[in-house]
mmCIF file of C-alpha atoms and ligand atoms in Angstrom:
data_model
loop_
_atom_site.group_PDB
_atom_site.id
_atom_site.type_symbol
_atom_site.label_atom_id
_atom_site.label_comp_id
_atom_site.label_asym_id
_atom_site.label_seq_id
_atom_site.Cartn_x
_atom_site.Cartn_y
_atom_site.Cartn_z
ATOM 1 C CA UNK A 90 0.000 0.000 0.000
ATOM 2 C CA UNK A 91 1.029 3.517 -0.874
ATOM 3 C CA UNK A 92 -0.237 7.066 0.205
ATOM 4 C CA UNK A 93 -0.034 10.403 0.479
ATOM 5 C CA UNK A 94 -1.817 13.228 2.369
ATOM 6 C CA UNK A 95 -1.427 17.117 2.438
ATOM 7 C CA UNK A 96 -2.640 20.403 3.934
ATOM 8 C CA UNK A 97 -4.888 22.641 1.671
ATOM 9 C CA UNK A 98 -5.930 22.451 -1.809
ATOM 10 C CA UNK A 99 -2.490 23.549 -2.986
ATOM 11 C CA UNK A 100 -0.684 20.792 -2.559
ATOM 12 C CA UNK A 101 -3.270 18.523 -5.104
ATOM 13 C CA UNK A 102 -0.599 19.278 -8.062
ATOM 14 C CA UNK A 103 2.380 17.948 -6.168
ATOM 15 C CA UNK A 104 0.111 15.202 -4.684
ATOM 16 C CA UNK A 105 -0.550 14.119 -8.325
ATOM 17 C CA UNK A 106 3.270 14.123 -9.153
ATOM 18 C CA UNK A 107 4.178 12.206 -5.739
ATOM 19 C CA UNK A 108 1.620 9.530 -6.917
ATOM 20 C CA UNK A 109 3.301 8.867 -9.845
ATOM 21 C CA UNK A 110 6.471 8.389 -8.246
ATOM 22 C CA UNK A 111 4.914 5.892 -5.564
ATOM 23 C CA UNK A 112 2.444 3.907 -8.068
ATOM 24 C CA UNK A 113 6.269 2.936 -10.134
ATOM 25 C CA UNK A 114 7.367 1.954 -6.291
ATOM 26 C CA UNK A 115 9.590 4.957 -5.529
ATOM 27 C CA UNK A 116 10.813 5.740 -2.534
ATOM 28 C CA UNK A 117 8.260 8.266 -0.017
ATOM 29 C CA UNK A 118 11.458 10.687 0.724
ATOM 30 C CA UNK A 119 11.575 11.044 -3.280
ATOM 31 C CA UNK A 120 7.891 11.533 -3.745
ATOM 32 C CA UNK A 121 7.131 13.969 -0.930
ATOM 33 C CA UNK A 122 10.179 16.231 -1.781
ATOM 34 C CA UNK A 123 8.644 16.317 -5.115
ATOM 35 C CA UNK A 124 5.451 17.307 -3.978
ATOM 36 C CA UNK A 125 6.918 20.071 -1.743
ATOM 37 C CA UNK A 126 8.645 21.630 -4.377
ATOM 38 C CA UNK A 127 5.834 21.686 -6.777
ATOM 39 C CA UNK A 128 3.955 24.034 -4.166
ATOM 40 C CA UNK A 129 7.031 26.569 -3.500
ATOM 41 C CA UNK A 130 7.788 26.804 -6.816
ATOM 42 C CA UNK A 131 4.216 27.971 -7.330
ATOM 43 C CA UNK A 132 4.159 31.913 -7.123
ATOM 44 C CA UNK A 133 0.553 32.058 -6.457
ATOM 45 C CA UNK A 134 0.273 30.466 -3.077
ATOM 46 C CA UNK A 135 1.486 33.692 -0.920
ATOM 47 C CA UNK A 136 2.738 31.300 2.257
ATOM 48 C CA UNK A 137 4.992 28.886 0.895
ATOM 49 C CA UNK A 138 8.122 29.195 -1.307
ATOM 50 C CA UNK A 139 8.503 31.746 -3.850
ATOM 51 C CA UNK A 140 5.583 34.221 -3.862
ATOM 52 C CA UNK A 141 5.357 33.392 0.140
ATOM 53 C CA UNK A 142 4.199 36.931 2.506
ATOM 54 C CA UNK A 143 7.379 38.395 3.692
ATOM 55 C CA UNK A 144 8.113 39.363 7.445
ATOM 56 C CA UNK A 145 7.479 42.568 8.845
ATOM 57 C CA UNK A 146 10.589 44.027 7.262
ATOM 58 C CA UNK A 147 9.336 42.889 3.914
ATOM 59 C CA UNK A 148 11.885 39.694 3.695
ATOM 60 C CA UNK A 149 10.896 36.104 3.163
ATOM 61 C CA UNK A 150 11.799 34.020 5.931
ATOM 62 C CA UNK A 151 11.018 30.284 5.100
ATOM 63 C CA UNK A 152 10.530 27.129 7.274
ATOM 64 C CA UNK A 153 10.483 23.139 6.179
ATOM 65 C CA UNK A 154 11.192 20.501 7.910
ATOM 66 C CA UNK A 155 11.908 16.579 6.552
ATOM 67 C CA UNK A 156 11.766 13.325 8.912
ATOM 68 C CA UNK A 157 12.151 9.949 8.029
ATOM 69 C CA UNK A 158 9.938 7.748 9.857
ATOM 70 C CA UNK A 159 12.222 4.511 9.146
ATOM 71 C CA UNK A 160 15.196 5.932 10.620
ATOM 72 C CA UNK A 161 13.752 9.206 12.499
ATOM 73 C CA UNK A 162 16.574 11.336 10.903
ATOM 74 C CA UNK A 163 15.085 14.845 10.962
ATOM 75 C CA UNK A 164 16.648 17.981 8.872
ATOM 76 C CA UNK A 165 14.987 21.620 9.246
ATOM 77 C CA UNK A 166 15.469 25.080 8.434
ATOM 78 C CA UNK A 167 14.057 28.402 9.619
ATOM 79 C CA UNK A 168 13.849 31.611 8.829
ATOM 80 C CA UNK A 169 16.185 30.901 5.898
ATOM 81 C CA UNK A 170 16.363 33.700 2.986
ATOM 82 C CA UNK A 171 16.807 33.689 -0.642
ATOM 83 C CA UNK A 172 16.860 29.914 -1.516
ATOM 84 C CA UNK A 173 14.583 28.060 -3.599
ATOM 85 C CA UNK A 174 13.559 25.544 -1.910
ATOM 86 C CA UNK A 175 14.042 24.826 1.563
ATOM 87 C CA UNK A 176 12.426 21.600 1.430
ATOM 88 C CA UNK A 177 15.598 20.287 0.066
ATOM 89 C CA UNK A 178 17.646 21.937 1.785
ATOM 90 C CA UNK A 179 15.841 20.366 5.069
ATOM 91 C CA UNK A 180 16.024 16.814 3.275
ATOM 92 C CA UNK A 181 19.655 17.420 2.875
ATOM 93 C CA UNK A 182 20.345 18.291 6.563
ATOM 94 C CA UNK A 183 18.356 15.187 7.921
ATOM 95 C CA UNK A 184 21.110 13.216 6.770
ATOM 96 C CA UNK A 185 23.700 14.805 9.176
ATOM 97 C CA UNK A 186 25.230 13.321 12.303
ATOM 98 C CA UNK A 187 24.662 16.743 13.649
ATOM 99 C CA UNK A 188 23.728 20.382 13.197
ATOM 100 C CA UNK A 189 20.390 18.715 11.944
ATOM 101 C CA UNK A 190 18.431 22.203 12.289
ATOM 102 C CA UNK A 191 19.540 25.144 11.094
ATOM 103 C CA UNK A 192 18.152 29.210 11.315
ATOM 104 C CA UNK A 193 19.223 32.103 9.201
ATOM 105 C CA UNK A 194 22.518 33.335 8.500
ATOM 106 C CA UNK A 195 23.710 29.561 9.406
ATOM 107 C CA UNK A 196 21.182 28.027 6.855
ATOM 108 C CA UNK A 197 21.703 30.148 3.820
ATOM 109 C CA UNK A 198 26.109 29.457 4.598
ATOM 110 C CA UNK A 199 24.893 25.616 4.135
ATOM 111 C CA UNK A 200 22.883 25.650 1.203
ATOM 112 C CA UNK A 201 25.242 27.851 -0.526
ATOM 113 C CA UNK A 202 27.869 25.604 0.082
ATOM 114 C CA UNK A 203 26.205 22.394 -0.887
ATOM 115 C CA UNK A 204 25.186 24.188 -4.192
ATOM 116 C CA UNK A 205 21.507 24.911 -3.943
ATOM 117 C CA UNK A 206 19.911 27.193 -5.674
ATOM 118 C CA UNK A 207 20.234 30.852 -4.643
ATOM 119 C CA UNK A 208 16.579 32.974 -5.602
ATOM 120 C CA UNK A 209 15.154 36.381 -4.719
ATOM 121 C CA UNK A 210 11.706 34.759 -3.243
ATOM 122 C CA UNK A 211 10.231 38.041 -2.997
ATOM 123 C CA UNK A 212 7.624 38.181 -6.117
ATOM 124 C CA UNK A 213 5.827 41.530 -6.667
ATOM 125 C CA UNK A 214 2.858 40.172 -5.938
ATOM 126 C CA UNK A 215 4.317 39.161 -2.267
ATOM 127 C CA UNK A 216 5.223 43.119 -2.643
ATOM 128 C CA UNK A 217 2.054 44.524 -3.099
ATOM 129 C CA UNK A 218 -0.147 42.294 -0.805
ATOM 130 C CA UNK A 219 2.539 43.730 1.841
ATOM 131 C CA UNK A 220 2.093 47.508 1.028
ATOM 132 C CA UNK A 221 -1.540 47.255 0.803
ATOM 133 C CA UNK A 222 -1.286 45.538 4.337
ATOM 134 C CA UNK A 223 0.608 47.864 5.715
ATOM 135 C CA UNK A 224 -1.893 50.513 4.506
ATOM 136 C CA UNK A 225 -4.468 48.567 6.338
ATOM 137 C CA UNK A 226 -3.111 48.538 9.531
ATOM 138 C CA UNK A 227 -2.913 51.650 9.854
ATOM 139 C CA UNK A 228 -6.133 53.137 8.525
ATOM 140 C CA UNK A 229 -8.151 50.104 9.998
ATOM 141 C CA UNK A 230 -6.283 49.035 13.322
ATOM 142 C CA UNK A 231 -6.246 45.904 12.177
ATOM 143 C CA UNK A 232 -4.026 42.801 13.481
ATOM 144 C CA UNK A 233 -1.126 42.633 11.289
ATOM 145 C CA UNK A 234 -0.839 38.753 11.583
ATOM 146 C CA UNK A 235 -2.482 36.379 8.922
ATOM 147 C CA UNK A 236 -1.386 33.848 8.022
ATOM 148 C CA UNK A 237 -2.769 30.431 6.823
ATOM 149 C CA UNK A 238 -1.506 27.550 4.285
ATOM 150 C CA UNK A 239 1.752 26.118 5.340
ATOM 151 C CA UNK A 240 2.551 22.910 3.151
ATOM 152 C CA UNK A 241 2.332 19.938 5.412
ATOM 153 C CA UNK A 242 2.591 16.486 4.272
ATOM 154 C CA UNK A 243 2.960 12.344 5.175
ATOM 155 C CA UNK A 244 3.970 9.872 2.784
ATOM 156 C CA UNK A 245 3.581 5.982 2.404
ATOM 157 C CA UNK A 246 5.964 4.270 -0.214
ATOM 158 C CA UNK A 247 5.037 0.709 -1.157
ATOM 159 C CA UNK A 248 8.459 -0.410 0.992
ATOM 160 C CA UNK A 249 6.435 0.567 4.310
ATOM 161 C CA UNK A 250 8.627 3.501 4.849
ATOM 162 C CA UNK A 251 7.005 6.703 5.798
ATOM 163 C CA UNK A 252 7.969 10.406 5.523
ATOM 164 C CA UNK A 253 6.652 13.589 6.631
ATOM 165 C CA UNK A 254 7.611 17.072 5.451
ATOM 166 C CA UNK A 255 6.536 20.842 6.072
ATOM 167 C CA UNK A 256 7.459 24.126 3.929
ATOM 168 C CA UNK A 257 6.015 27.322 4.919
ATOM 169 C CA UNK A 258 6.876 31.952 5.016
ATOM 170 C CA UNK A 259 4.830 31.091 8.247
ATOM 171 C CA UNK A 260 2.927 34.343 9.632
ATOM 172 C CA UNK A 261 2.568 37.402 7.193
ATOM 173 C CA UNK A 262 3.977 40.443 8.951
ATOM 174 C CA UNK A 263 6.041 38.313 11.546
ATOM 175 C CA UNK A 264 8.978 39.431 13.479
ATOM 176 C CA UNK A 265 12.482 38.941 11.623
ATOM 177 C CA UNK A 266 13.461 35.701 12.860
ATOM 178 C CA UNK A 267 10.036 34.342 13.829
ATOM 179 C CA UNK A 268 9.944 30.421 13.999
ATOM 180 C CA UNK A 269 6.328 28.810 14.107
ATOM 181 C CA UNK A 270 5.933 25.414 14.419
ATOM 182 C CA UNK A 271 6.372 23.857 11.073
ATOM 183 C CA UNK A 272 10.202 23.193 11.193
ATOM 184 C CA UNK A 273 9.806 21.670 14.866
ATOM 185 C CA UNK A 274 9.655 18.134 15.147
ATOM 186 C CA UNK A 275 6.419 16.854 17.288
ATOM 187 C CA UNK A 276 4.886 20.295 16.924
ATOM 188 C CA UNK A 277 4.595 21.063 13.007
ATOM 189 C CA UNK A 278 5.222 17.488 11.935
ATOM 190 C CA UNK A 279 6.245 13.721 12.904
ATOM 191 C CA UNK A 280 6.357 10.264 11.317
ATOM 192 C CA UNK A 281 7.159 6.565 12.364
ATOM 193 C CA UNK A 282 7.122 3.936 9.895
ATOM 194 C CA UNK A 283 5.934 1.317 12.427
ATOM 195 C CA UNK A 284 2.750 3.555 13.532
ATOM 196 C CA UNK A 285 2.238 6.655 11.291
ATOM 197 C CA UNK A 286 2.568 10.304 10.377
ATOM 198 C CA UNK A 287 0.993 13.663 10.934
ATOM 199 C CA UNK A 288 1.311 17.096 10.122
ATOM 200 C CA UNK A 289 -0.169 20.352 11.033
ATOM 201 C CA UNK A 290 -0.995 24.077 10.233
ATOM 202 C CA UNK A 291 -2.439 26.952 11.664
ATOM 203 C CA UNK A 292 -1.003 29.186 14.075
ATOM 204 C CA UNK A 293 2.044 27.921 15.368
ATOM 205 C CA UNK A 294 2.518 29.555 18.899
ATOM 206 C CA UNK A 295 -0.715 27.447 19.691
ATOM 207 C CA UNK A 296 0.188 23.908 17.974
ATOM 208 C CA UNK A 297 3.600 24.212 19.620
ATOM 209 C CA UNK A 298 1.734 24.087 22.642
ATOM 210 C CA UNK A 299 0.108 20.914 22.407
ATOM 211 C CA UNK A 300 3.206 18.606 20.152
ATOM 212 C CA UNK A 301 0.128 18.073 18.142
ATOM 213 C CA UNK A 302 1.976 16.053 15.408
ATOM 214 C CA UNK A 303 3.661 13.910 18.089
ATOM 215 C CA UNK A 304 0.419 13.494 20.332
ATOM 216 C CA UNK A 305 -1.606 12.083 17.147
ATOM 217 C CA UNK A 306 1.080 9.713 16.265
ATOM 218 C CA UNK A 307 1.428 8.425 20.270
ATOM 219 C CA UNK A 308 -2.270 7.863 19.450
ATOM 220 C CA UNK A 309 -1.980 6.143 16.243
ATOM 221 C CA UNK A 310 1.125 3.876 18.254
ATOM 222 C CA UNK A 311 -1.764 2.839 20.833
ATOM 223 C CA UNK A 312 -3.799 1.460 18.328
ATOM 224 C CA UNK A 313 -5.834 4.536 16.862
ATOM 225 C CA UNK A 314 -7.320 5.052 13.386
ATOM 226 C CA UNK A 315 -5.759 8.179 12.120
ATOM 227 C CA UNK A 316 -9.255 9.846 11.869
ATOM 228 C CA UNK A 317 -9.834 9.459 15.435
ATOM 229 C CA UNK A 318 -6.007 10.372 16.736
ATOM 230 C CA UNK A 319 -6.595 13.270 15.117
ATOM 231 C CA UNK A 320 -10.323 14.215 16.614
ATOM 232 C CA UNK A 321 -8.908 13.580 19.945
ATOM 233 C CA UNK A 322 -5.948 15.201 19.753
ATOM 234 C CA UNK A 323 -7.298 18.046 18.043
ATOM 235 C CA UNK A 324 -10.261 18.670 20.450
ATOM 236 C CA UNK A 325 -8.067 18.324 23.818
ATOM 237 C CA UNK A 326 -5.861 20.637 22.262
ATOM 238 C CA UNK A 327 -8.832 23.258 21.385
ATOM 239 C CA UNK A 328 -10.469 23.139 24.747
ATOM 240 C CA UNK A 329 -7.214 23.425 26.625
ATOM 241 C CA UNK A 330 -6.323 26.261 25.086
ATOM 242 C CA UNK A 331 -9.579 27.923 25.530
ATOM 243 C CA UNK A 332 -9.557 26.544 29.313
ATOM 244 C CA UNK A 333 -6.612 27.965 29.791
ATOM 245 C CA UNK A 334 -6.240 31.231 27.482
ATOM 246 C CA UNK A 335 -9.664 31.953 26.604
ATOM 247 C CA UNK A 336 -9.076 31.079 23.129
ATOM 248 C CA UNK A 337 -7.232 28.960 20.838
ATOM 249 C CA UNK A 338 -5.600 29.608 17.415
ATOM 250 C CA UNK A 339 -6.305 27.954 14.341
ATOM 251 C CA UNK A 340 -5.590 24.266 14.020
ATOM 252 C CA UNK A 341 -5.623 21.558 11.548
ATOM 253 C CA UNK A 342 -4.153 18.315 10.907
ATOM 254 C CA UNK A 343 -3.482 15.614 8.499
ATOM 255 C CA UNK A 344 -2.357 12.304 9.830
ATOM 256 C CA UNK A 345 -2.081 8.614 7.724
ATOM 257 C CA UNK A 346 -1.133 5.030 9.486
ATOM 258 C CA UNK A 347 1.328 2.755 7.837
ATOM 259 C CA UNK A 348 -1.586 0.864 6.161
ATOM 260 C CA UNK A 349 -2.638 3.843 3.778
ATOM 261 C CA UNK A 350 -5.609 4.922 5.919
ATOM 262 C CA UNK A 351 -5.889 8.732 6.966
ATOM 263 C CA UNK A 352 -8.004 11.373 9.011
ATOM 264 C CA UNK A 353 -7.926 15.112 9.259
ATOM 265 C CA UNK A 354 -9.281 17.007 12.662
ATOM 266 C CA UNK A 355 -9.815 20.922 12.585
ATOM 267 C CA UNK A 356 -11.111 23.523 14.587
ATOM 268 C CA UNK A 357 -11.659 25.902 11.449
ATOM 269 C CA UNK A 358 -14.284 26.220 8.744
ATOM 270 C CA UNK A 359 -13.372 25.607 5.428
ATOM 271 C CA UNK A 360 -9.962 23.647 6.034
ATOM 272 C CA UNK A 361 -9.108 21.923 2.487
ATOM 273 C CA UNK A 362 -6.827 19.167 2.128
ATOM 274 C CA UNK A 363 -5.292 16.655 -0.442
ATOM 275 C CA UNK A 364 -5.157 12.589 -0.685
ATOM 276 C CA UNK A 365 -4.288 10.048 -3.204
ATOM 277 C CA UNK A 366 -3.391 6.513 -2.257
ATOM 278 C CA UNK A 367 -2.956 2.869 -3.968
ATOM 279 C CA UNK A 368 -6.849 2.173 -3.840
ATOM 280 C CA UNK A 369 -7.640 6.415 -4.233
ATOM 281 C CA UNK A 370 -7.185 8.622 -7.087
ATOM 282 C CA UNK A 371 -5.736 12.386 -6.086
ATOM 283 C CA UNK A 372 -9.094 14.073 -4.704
ATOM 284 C CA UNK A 373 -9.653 17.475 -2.663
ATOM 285 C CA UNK A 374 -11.713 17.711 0.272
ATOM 286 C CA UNK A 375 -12.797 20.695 2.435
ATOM 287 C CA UNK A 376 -13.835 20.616 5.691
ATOM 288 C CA UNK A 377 -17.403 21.736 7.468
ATOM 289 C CA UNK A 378 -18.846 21.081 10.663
ATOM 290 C CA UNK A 379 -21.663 19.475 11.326
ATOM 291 C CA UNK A 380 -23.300 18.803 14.589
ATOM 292 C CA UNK A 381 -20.212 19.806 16.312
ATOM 293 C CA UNK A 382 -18.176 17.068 14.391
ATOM 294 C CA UNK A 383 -15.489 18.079 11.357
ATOM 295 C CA UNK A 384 -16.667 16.449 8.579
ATOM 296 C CA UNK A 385 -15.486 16.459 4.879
ATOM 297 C CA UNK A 386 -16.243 16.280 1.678
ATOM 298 C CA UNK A 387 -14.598 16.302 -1.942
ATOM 299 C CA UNK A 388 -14.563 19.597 -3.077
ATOM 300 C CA UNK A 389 -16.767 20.568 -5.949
ATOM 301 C CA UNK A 390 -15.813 21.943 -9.257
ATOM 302 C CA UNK A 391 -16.966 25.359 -8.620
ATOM 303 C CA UNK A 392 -15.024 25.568 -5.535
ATOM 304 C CA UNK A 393 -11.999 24.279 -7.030
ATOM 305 C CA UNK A 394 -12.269 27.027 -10.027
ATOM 306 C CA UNK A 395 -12.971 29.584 -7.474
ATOM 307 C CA UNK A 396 -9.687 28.542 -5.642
ATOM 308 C CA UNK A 397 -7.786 29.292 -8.530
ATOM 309 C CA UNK A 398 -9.242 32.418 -9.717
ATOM 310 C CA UNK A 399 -9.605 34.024 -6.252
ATOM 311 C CA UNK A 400 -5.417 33.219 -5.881
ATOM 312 C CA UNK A 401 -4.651 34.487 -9.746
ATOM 313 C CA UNK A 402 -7.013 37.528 -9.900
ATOM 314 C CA UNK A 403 -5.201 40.611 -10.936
ATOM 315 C CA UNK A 404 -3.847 42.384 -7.479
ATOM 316 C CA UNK A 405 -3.949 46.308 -7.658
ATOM 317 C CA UNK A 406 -1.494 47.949 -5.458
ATOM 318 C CA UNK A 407 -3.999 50.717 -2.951
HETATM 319 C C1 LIG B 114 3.347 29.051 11.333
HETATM 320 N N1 LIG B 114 1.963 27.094 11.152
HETATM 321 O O1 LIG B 114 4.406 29.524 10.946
HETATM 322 C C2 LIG B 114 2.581 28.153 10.399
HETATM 323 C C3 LIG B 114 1.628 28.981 9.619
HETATM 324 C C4 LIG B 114 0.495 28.221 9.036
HETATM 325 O O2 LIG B 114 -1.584 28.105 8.254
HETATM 326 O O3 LIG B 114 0.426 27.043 8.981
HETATM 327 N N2 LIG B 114 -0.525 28.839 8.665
HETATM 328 O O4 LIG B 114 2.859 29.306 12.424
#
């Protein structure tokens, strides 16, 4: 059995490419790079890779993360400039002895040195949804901080090994050197091969909080199906925030077992997501609740179009 599941509709292109790779029996660190990379090199999503929303100071600052569930090496990056993709990069650092996660300055010395490829990741697009932000905050007091649609994914290869990988610019309008959850292991994402994988998005100060990846994969390990590791974990999370804080960020998961099967929790409306395994073609689902309870369902055509056009529709600088 193979598989593959992913935060929000933008990962469905690199979902479809990662297939391909597993349905010939490739290997799940191959196919989820692959995927990854398809969504940063997009320059229409605005929070991942090029054409991500830059930090206060109008620079990108990028996060990923790569862990191999078969032999838990783990590789991250944060708040790394000016490279293409930091999913590689990440991949490339998980097979260290050491010096497995590296921020800024430190990063962008390593990458240049093992020859990836340099880019200015600030598209004018990224440009003008930050001056027209900045405009808004100060005519309508608004919170500065948005920030939804980090890449999160966990991979099945027909071998039984399991991967799980995150690439995200994290919060628009963050502090320079800002690290949210996604390159931390347990918090933004975690896999093992003998249980399963999960992977998260949403505001990170909150999921680091709760080592949601980590606490739906202990749950998995006891015996769990992925759909109801992630309710649990998802719920407990929610209410112990809002016990404790009076309110809880947004949070949503993917998770998949070593046997293919998969489950999503949220504690959003409208959370999208992306599947394809052995027995499943790629589909997209989005997320409502009913009756208290996250349910989903494959997204129709007319939202898919709408996705597109709402994310390509000319921007006009205010
Ligand atoms: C972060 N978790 O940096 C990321 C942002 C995100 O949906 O996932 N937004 O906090």
């Amino acid at each position: 059995m193979w598989g593959i599941i992913a935060t929000w509709r933008m990962a469905a292109e690199g979902i479809e490419k990662a297939a391909r790779i597993l349905e010939n029996d490739g290997i799940s660190g191959d196919a989820i790079e692959t995927a990854i990379k398809e969504v940063e090199d997009f320059p229409y999503y605005k929070s991942v890779g090029y054409g991500g929303l830059p930090n206060e100071e109008m620079e990108v600052e990028l996060d990923a993360a790569y862990m191999d569930g078969t032999t838990f090496d783990i590789g991250a990056v944060a708040a790394i400039k000016d490279f293409a993709n930091p999913i590689s990069i990440a991949r490339r650092l998980s097979k260290e002895a050491v010096n497995n996660l590296l921020v800024g300055e430190g990063a962008e010395k390593f990458a240049h040195k093992e020859g990836f490829e340099r880019k200015n990741m600030l598209s004018d697009r990224a440009k003008i949804h930050y001056k027209n932000r900045v405009k808004d905050v100060q005519e309508l007091e608004i919170k500065p901080y948005s920030g939804h649609d980090t890449v999160g994914m966990v991979c099945l290869d027909s071998h039984g090994d399991m991967t799980a990988a995150t690439s995200t610019s994290g919060l628009f309008m963050k502090k320079k050197g800002r690290v949210g959850d996604s390159p931390i292991s347990g918090s933004g994402f975690y896999v093992d091969s003998t249980a399963g994988g999960a992977s998260a998005t949403g505001l990170g100060e909150d999921l680091m909080k709760g080592c949601i990846s980590y606490e739906i994969v202990r749950l998995m390990k006891e015996g769990k199906h992925p759909q109801e590791a992630c309710d649990i974990a998802v719920s407990k999370l929610d209410q112990e925030l809002t016990k404790r804080r009076g309110k809880a960020g947004d949070i949503s998961l993917v998770a998949m077992n070593n046997k293919g099967e998969w489950g999503v929790a949220t504690n959003i409306e409208g959370f999208s997501f992306a599947v394809a395994t052995q027995t499943q073609k790629p589909i997209v689902y989005v997320t409502k609740r009913e009756h208290g309870k996250c349910v989903h369902q494959e997204a129709s055509s007319e939202w898919l179009e709408n996705y597109m056009s709402t994310r390509m529709a000319p921007l006009i600088e205010k």
